[in-house]
Coordinates of C-alpha atoms in Angstrom, one line a residue:
X4 CA 104.6 -187.1 53.7
X5 CA 103.3 -184.5 51.0
X6 CA 99.2 -185.3 52.7
X7 CA 100.7 -184.4 56.2
X8 CA 102.2 -180.9 55.4
X9 CA 100.6 -178.5 57.3
X10 CA 98.6 -179.6 59.5
X11 CA 98.3 -178.2 63.1
X12 CA 98.9 -180.2 66.1
X13 CA 95.2 -181.4 67.2
X14 CA 94.8 -179.2 70.5
X15 CA 95.7 -175.7 68.7
X16 CA 93.1 -173.2 70.2
X17 CA 92.2 -169.9 68.7
X18 CA 92.0 -167.4 71.6
X19 CA 89.7 -163.9 70.7
X20 CA 89.8 -160.7 73.1
X21 CA 89.0 -157.3 72.2
X22 CA 91.2 -154.3 73.2
X23 CA 90.3 -150.5 72.7
X24 CA 93.4 -148.6 71.0
X25 CA 92.8 -144.7 72.6
X26 CA 95.7 -143.4 70.1
X27 CA 94.0 -145.0 67.1
X28 CA 90.6 -144.6 67.9
X29 CA 89.6 -148.3 67.4
X30 CA 88.4 -151.1 69.2
X31 CA 90.7 -154.1 68.0
X32 CA 90.2 -157.9 67.9
X33 CA 93.3 -159.7 68.4
X34 CA 93.1 -163.4 67.3
X35 CA 95.7 -165.6 68.7
X36 CA 96.8 -169.0 68.5
X37 CA 97.6 -171.3 71.3
X38 CA 100.7 -172.4 69.9
X39 CA 103.0 -171.6 66.8
X40 CA 100.4 -172.0 64.5
X41 CA 100.4 -169.1 61.8
X42 CA 96.7 -167.6 60.6
X43 CA 96.9 -167.1 57.0
X44 CA 93.3 -165.3 56.7
X45 CA 90.6 -163.9 59.0
X46 CA 87.2 -163.2 57.7
X47 CA 84.7 -162.0 59.9
X48 CA 81.0 -161.0 59.5
X49 CA 79.0 -158.8 61.0
X50 CA 76.4 -156.7 60.8
X51 CA 76.7 -152.6 61.3
X52 CA 80.6 -153.4 61.8
X53 CA 82.2 -153.2 58.6
X54 CA 81.1 -151.9 54.7
X55 CA 79.5 -155.0 53.2
X56 CA 79.2 -155.7 56.8
X57 CA 82.6 -158.2 56.0
X58 CA 85.8 -157.7 56.5
X59 CA 89.2 -160.1 55.0
X60 CA 91.8 -159.9 56.2
X61 CA 95.6 -161.7 54.6
X62 CA 98.7 -160.7 56.8
X63 CA 102.0 -161.0 55.4
X64 CA 103.9 -162.4 56.1
X65 CA 101.4 -165.2 58.4
X66 CA 101.5 -164.8 62.3
X67 CA 100.1 -166.4 65.1
X68 CA 98.9 -163.3 66.0
X69 CA 96.8 -161.5 64.1
X70 CA 95.2 -157.6 65.2
X71 CA 91.8 -156.6 63.2
X72 CA 91.0 -152.8 64.0
X73 CA 87.5 -152.1 63.9
X74 CA 85.6 -148.7 64.0
X75 CA 81.9 -148.9 64.5
X76 CA 80.3 -146.1 63.7
X77 CA 77.5 -146.4 65.6
X78 CA 76.8 -148.1 69.3
X79 CA 75.1 -151.5 68.6
X80 CA 75.5 -154.8 70.2
X81 CA 77.2 -157.3 67.2
X82 CA 77.6 -160.7 66.9
X83 CA 80.8 -161.6 64.7
X84 CA 81.0 -164.8 63.1
X85 CA 85.0 -165.0 62.7
X86 CA 86.5 -167.6 60.3
X87 CA 90.1 -168.3 60.7
X88 CA 92.7 -169.8 58.5
X89 CA 95.8 -171.6 60.1
X90 CA 98.5 -173.5 59.0
X91 CA 101.7 -174.8 60.6
X92 CA 103.5 -172.2 58.6
X93 CA 103.5 -169.8 55.6
X94 CA 104.3 -172.5 52.9
X95 CA 101.5 -175.2 54.9
X96 CA 99.5 -176.4 51.6
X97 CA 96.7 -177.8 54.3
X98 CA 94.7 -175.4 56.2
X99 CA 92.1 -175.8 59.5
X100 CA 89.0 -173.3 59.7
X101 CA 88.4 -172.2 62.9
X102 CA 84.7 -171.3 63.1
X103 CA 83.5 -169.3 66.3
X104 CA 81.4 -166.8 67.3
X105 CA 82.2 -163.9 69.4
X106 CA 80.3 -160.5 70.8
X107 CA 81.0 -156.9 70.4
X108 CA 79.2 -155.5 73.3
X109 CA 77.1 -152.2 72.5
X110 CA 79.8 -149.6 74.1
X111 CA 83.1 -151.3 72.6
X112 CA 84.0 -147.0 71.9
X113 CA 84.7 -146.6 75.1
X114 CA 88.2 -146.2 76.4
X115 CA 88.4 -147.1 80.4
X116 CA 90.6 -144.2 82.2
X117 CA 91.2 -143.4 85.3
X118 CA 89.7 -140.7 87.1
X119 CA 92.8 -138.1 87.7
X120 CA 92.5 -138.7 84.0
X121 CA 89.2 -136.6 83.2
X122 CA 90.3 -133.5 82.5
X123 CA 86.9 -132.0 83.0
X124 CA 83.3 -133.5 83.8
X125 CA 80.8 -133.3 81.3
X126 CA 78.2 -130.9 82.0
X127 CA 75.4 -133.1 81.1
X128 CA 73.9 -135.4 83.1
X129 CA 71.4 -137.9 83.6
X130 CA 70.3 -139.0 87.5
X131 CA 68.2 -141.5 88.3
X132 CA 67.0 -143.8 91.6
X133 CA 68.0 -147.2 91.1
X134 CA 67.4 -149.4 94.6
X135 CA 70.4 -152.4 92.4
X136 CA 73.6 -153.2 94.4
X137 CA 76.7 -151.6 92.5
X138 CA 77.6 -155.5 91.8
X139 CA 74.9 -155.1 89.2
X140 CA 75.6 -152.0 87.9
X141 CA 79.1 -154.1 87.2
X142 CA 78.5 -156.6 85.8
X143 CA 76.3 -154.5 82.7
X144 CA 79.6 -152.7 82.6
X145 CA 81.4 -155.7 81.8
X146 CA 78.5 -156.9 79.4
X147 CA 78.4 -153.7 77.6
X148 CA 82.3 -152.5 77.5
X149 CA 85.6 -153.6 77.3
X150 CA 89.0 -154.2 79.3
X151 CA 86.4 -153.9 82.6
X152 CA 88.6 -156.3 85.5
X153 CA 86.7 -158.7 86.9
X154 CA 86.6 -157.3 90.5
X155 CA 84.7 -154.3 91.2
X156 CA 86.4 -151.1 92.0
X157 CA 86.0 -148.8 95.4
X158 CA 86.1 -145.4 94.6
X159 CA 89.2 -143.9 95.8
X160 CA 88.9 -139.4 96.9
X161 CA 85.4 -139.6 96.5
X162 CA 82.4 -139.3 99.6
X163 CA 81.3 -141.6 101.4
X164 CA 78.4 -142.0 99.6
X165 CA 79.7 -143.2 96.2
X166 CA 80.0 -146.1 95.4
X167 CA 80.9 -146.9 92.1
X168 CA 82.9 -144.7 89.8
X169 CA 83.7 -145.6 86.3
X170 CA 85.2 -142.7 83.5
X171 CA 85.4 -143.5 79.9
X172 CA 86.5 -141.5 77.2
X173 CA 84.9 -142.1 73.3
X174 CA 87.2 -143.2 70.7
X175 CA 85.4 -141.5 68.3
X176 CA 85.5 -137.9 69.8
X177 CA 87.8 -137.8 72.4
X178 CA 85.0 -136.9 74.8
X179 CA 84.6 -138.1 78.5
X180 CA 81.6 -139.9 79.7
X181 CA 81.4 -140.9 83.6
X182 CA 79.2 -143.4 85.4
X183 CA 78.8 -143.1 89.2
X184 CA 76.7 -144.1 91.8
X185 CA 75.4 -143.7 95.7
X186 CA 74.0 -145.2 98.6
X187 CA 72.0 -141.4 98.2
X188 CA 68.1 -142.2 98.4
X189 CA 68.8 -146.8 98.1
X190 CA 70.9 -145.6 95.3
X191 CA 71.7 -143.3 92.8
X192 CA 73.2 -143.7 89.2
X193 CA 74.5 -140.9 87.1
X194 CA 75.5 -140.8 84.0
X195 CA 77.5 -137.5 83.0
X196 CA 78.2 -137.1 79.0
X197 CA 77.0 -134.0 76.7
X198 CA 75.2 -136.6 74.4
X199 CA 72.2 -136.7 75.1
X200 CA 71.6 -139.3 72.7
X201 CA 74.7 -141.6 74.1
X202 CA 72.5 -141.2 77.7
X203 CA 69.3 -142.0 76.8
X204 CA 71.4 -145.5 74.7
X205 CA 72.9 -146.0 78.5
X206 CA 69.9 -145.8 80.3
X207 CA 68.0 -148.3 77.7
X208 CA 70.9 -151.0 77.9
X209 CA 70.9 -150.7 81.6
X210 CA 67.7 -151.3 82.2
X211 CA 67.1 -153.5 79.7
X212 CA 69.8 -155.8 81.6
X213 CA 68.1 -155.0 85.6
X214 CA 65.1 -156.3 83.9
X215 CA 63.2 -152.7 85.5
X216 CA 60.2 -151.7 83.2
X217 CA 60.1 -148.5 84.8
X218 CA 62.1 -145.8 84.8
X219 CA 61.8 -142.0 85.5
X220 CA 64.9 -139.9 85.3
X221 CA 65.6 -135.8 85.8
X222 CA 68.5 -134.3 83.3
X223 CA 70.1 -131.4 82.1
X224 CA 72.3 -131.2 78.9
X225 CA 73.2 -127.3 78.2
X226 CA 74.8 -127.7 75.2
X227 CA 72.0 -130.1 73.3
X228 CA 69.4 -128.0 75.1
X229 CA 70.9 -124.5 73.2
X230 CA 71.3 -126.4 69.7
X231 CA 67.6 -127.4 70.1
X232 CA 66.3 -123.6 71.2
X233 CA 68.5 -122.3 67.8
X234 CA 66.1 -125.1 65.9
X235 CA 62.9 -124.5 67.6
X236 CA 63.7 -120.6 66.6
X237 CA 64.3 -122.1 63.0
X238 CA 60.7 -123.6 63.0
X239 CA 59.4 -120.5 63.9
X240 CA 60.6 -118.7 61.3
X241 CA 59.9 -121.0 58.4
X242 CA 56.5 -120.9 59.7
X243 CA 56.7 -117.3 59.4
X244 CA 57.4 -117.3 56.1
X245 CA 55.1 -119.9 54.9
X246 CA 52.5 -118.3 56.4
X247 CA 53.5 -115.3 54.6
X248 CA 53.9 -116.9 51.3
X249 CA 50.9 -118.4 51.5
X250 CA 49.1 -114.7 51.7
X251 CA 51.0 -113.8 48.5
X252 CA 49.8 -116.7 46.4
X253 CA 46.9 -116.4 47.2
X254 CA 46.9 -112.4 46.3
X255 CA 48.8 -113.7 42.7
X256 CA 45.8 -116.4 42.4
X257 CA 43.0 -114.0 43.3
X258 CA 44.4 -111.9 41.0
X259 CA 45.1 -114.4 37.7
X260 CA 41.3 -114.6 38.1
X261 CA 40.4 -111.1 37.9
X262 CA 42.4 -110.9 34.8
X263 CA 40.7 -114.2 33.0
X264 CA 38.0 -112.9 33.6
X265 CA 39.0 -109.6 32.3
X266 CA 40.2 -110.7 29.2
X267 CA 36.8 -113.0 28.5
X268 CA 35.2 -109.7 28.5
X269 CA 37.9 -108.1 25.9
X270 CA 37.5 -111.3 23.7
X271 CA 33.8 -110.6 23.5
X272 CA 34.4 -107.2 22.5
X273 CA 36.5 -108.1 20.1
X274 CA 38.9 -105.4 21.3
X275 CA 42.5 -107.5 20.5
X276 CA 45.1 -104.3 21.8
X277 CA 43.2 -104.6 25.3
X278 CA 43.4 -108.2 25.2
X279 CA 46.7 -109.0 24.5
X280 CA 47.8 -106.3 27.6
X281 CA 46.3 -108.4 29.9
X282 CA 47.5 -111.6 29.0
X283 CA 50.7 -110.0 28.9
X284 CA 50.3 -109.7 32.5
X285 CA 48.1 -112.1 33.2
X286 CA 51.8 -114.4 31.5
X287 CA 53.6 -112.3 34.3
X288 CA 51.1 -113.0 37.0
X289 CA 51.7 -116.3 36.7
X290 CA 55.4 -116.4 36.0
X291 CA 55.2 -115.0 39.7
X292 CA 53.2 -117.6 40.7
X293 CA 55.2 -120.0 40.0
X294 CA 58.0 -118.3 41.5
X295 CA 56.5 -118.0 44.5
X296 CA 55.7 -122.1 44.9
X297 CA 58.6 -122.8 44.1
X298 CA 59.8 -120.5 47.5
X299 CA 57.2 -122.3 49.3
X300 CA 58.4 -125.7 48.3
X301 CA 62.0 -124.5 49.4
X302 CA 60.1 -123.3 52.9
X303 CA 58.6 -126.7 53.0
X304 CA 61.8 -128.7 52.9
X305 CA 63.3 -126.9 55.4
X306 CA 60.4 -126.1 57.7
X307 CA 60.6 -130.2 57.4
X308 CA 64.4 -131.0 58.1
X309 CA 63.5 -128.9 61.3
X310 CA 60.4 -130.5 62.0
X311 CA 62.6 -133.8 61.7
X312 CA 65.0 -131.9 64.6
X313 CA 62.5 -131.7 66.8
X314 CA 60.8 -135.0 66.8
X315 CA 64.7 -136.5 67.2
X316 CA 64.8 -134.0 69.7
X317 CA 61.5 -135.8 71.7
X318 CA 62.5 -139.1 70.9
X319 CA 66.0 -138.8 72.8
X320 CA 64.6 -137.0 75.5
X321 CA 62.4 -139.9 75.9
X322 CA 65.2 -142.1 75.9
X323 CA 65.4 -141.3 79.3
X324 CA 63.1 -142.5 80.9
X325 CA 61.9 -146.8 80.5
X326 CA 58.2 -147.7 80.1
X327 CA 54.9 -145.6 81.0
X328 CA 57.5 -142.4 81.7
X329 CA 58.8 -142.6 78.1
X330 CA 55.8 -142.5 76.7
X331 CA 54.4 -140.1 78.7
X332 CA 57.4 -137.8 77.9
X333 CA 56.9 -138.2 74.6
X334 CA 53.0 -137.3 74.2
X335 CA 53.6 -134.2 77.0
X336 CA 56.4 -132.3 74.7
X337 CA 54.2 -133.0 71.6
X338 CA 51.2 -131.2 73.5
X339 CA 54.5 -128.3 74.7
X340 CA 54.6 -128.0 71.3
X341 CA 51.1 -128.1 69.4
X342 CA 50.6 -124.8 72.8
X343 CA 54.1 -123.4 71.3
X344 CA 55.3 -123.7 75.0
X345 CA 58.8 -123.5 74.4
X346 CA 59.5 -123.1 78.8
X347 CA 57.2 -126.2 79.7
X348 CA 58.9 -128.3 76.8
X349 CA 62.5 -127.6 77.8
X350 CA 60.5 -128.2 81.9
X351 CA 59.0 -131.8 80.9
X352 CA 62.6 -133.0 78.3
X353 CA 64.6 -132.5 82.3
X354 CA 62.2 -133.1 84.4
X355 CA 59.9 -136.3 82.2
X356 CA 57.3 -134.6 84.0
X357 CA 54.4 -132.0 83.0
X358 CA 53.7 -129.7 85.5
X359 CA 51.7 -127.2 82.8
X360 CA 48.7 -129.1 84.7
X361 CA 46.9 -129.0 80.7

């Protein structure tokens, strides 16, 4: 009798679903048994989702429906390894362990909303030609997002050329994201967001899903470009300071050399009075050199930080394209920076094309 206490029915199943909680700004993993059996503990192993890559939960009291709140810091598709202990009741001495794998979609942190709930359309966008059926884009949405209907929704209140219009809100920032497709030019997809990195991740994921090897795009991200302009201005400032400090250090170094020669002359002449004066001057100049070096090292670190930002922006711009256009954007952007042609750099980021002819 005791040995069988807590053994759950053999047909018990563990059902797993993902839902987004807009109020909490999290993704909810719902675990539910198919009958009255209760879940005593849940352990989830997954990369990029939790600190230490694992999460353990003890529901009090044990219930047949457990919700795990998850808020991934980055958009990464992750396989979750779930282990759940289920028993007949909270007093069970025997438990059955359910083990299953469940995929966390890459863009789970975007909550699907109706078009009328978007108060302000993002100004930033990335648009590209894609000769695919809208249902294929819908299949990608179903795989990479959560709570997407099985049947593709027909856009309402849009122009006749609009064949797809889906709207989301970021659970991290509350910012809107709009994905649309029109029948123009054989199929034009537009991703609207003010975050160039998010747009790039979506272009890469969509093209990967559709197995598109080469993809051009045009883009415009006004907010991001304003920030980038400020970064480039700082790079110019730090470069100007670097050149000035280098010149000053060269002058100080020449003065040190001259003082050492003078000190040697006074030593040969046994002129101790003037030798002391020269050594005092030498000590002061050396102190100034050390201070100048400290300033230069600090300036160098700040310059490196800004150059890293520039490189990151180039990578983000490249991710809006796939294949050789992606490689071309990186090379063209670096060439424009080398020539200090900011107008050309911005043009390349927007169109993916180097129009300078150089």
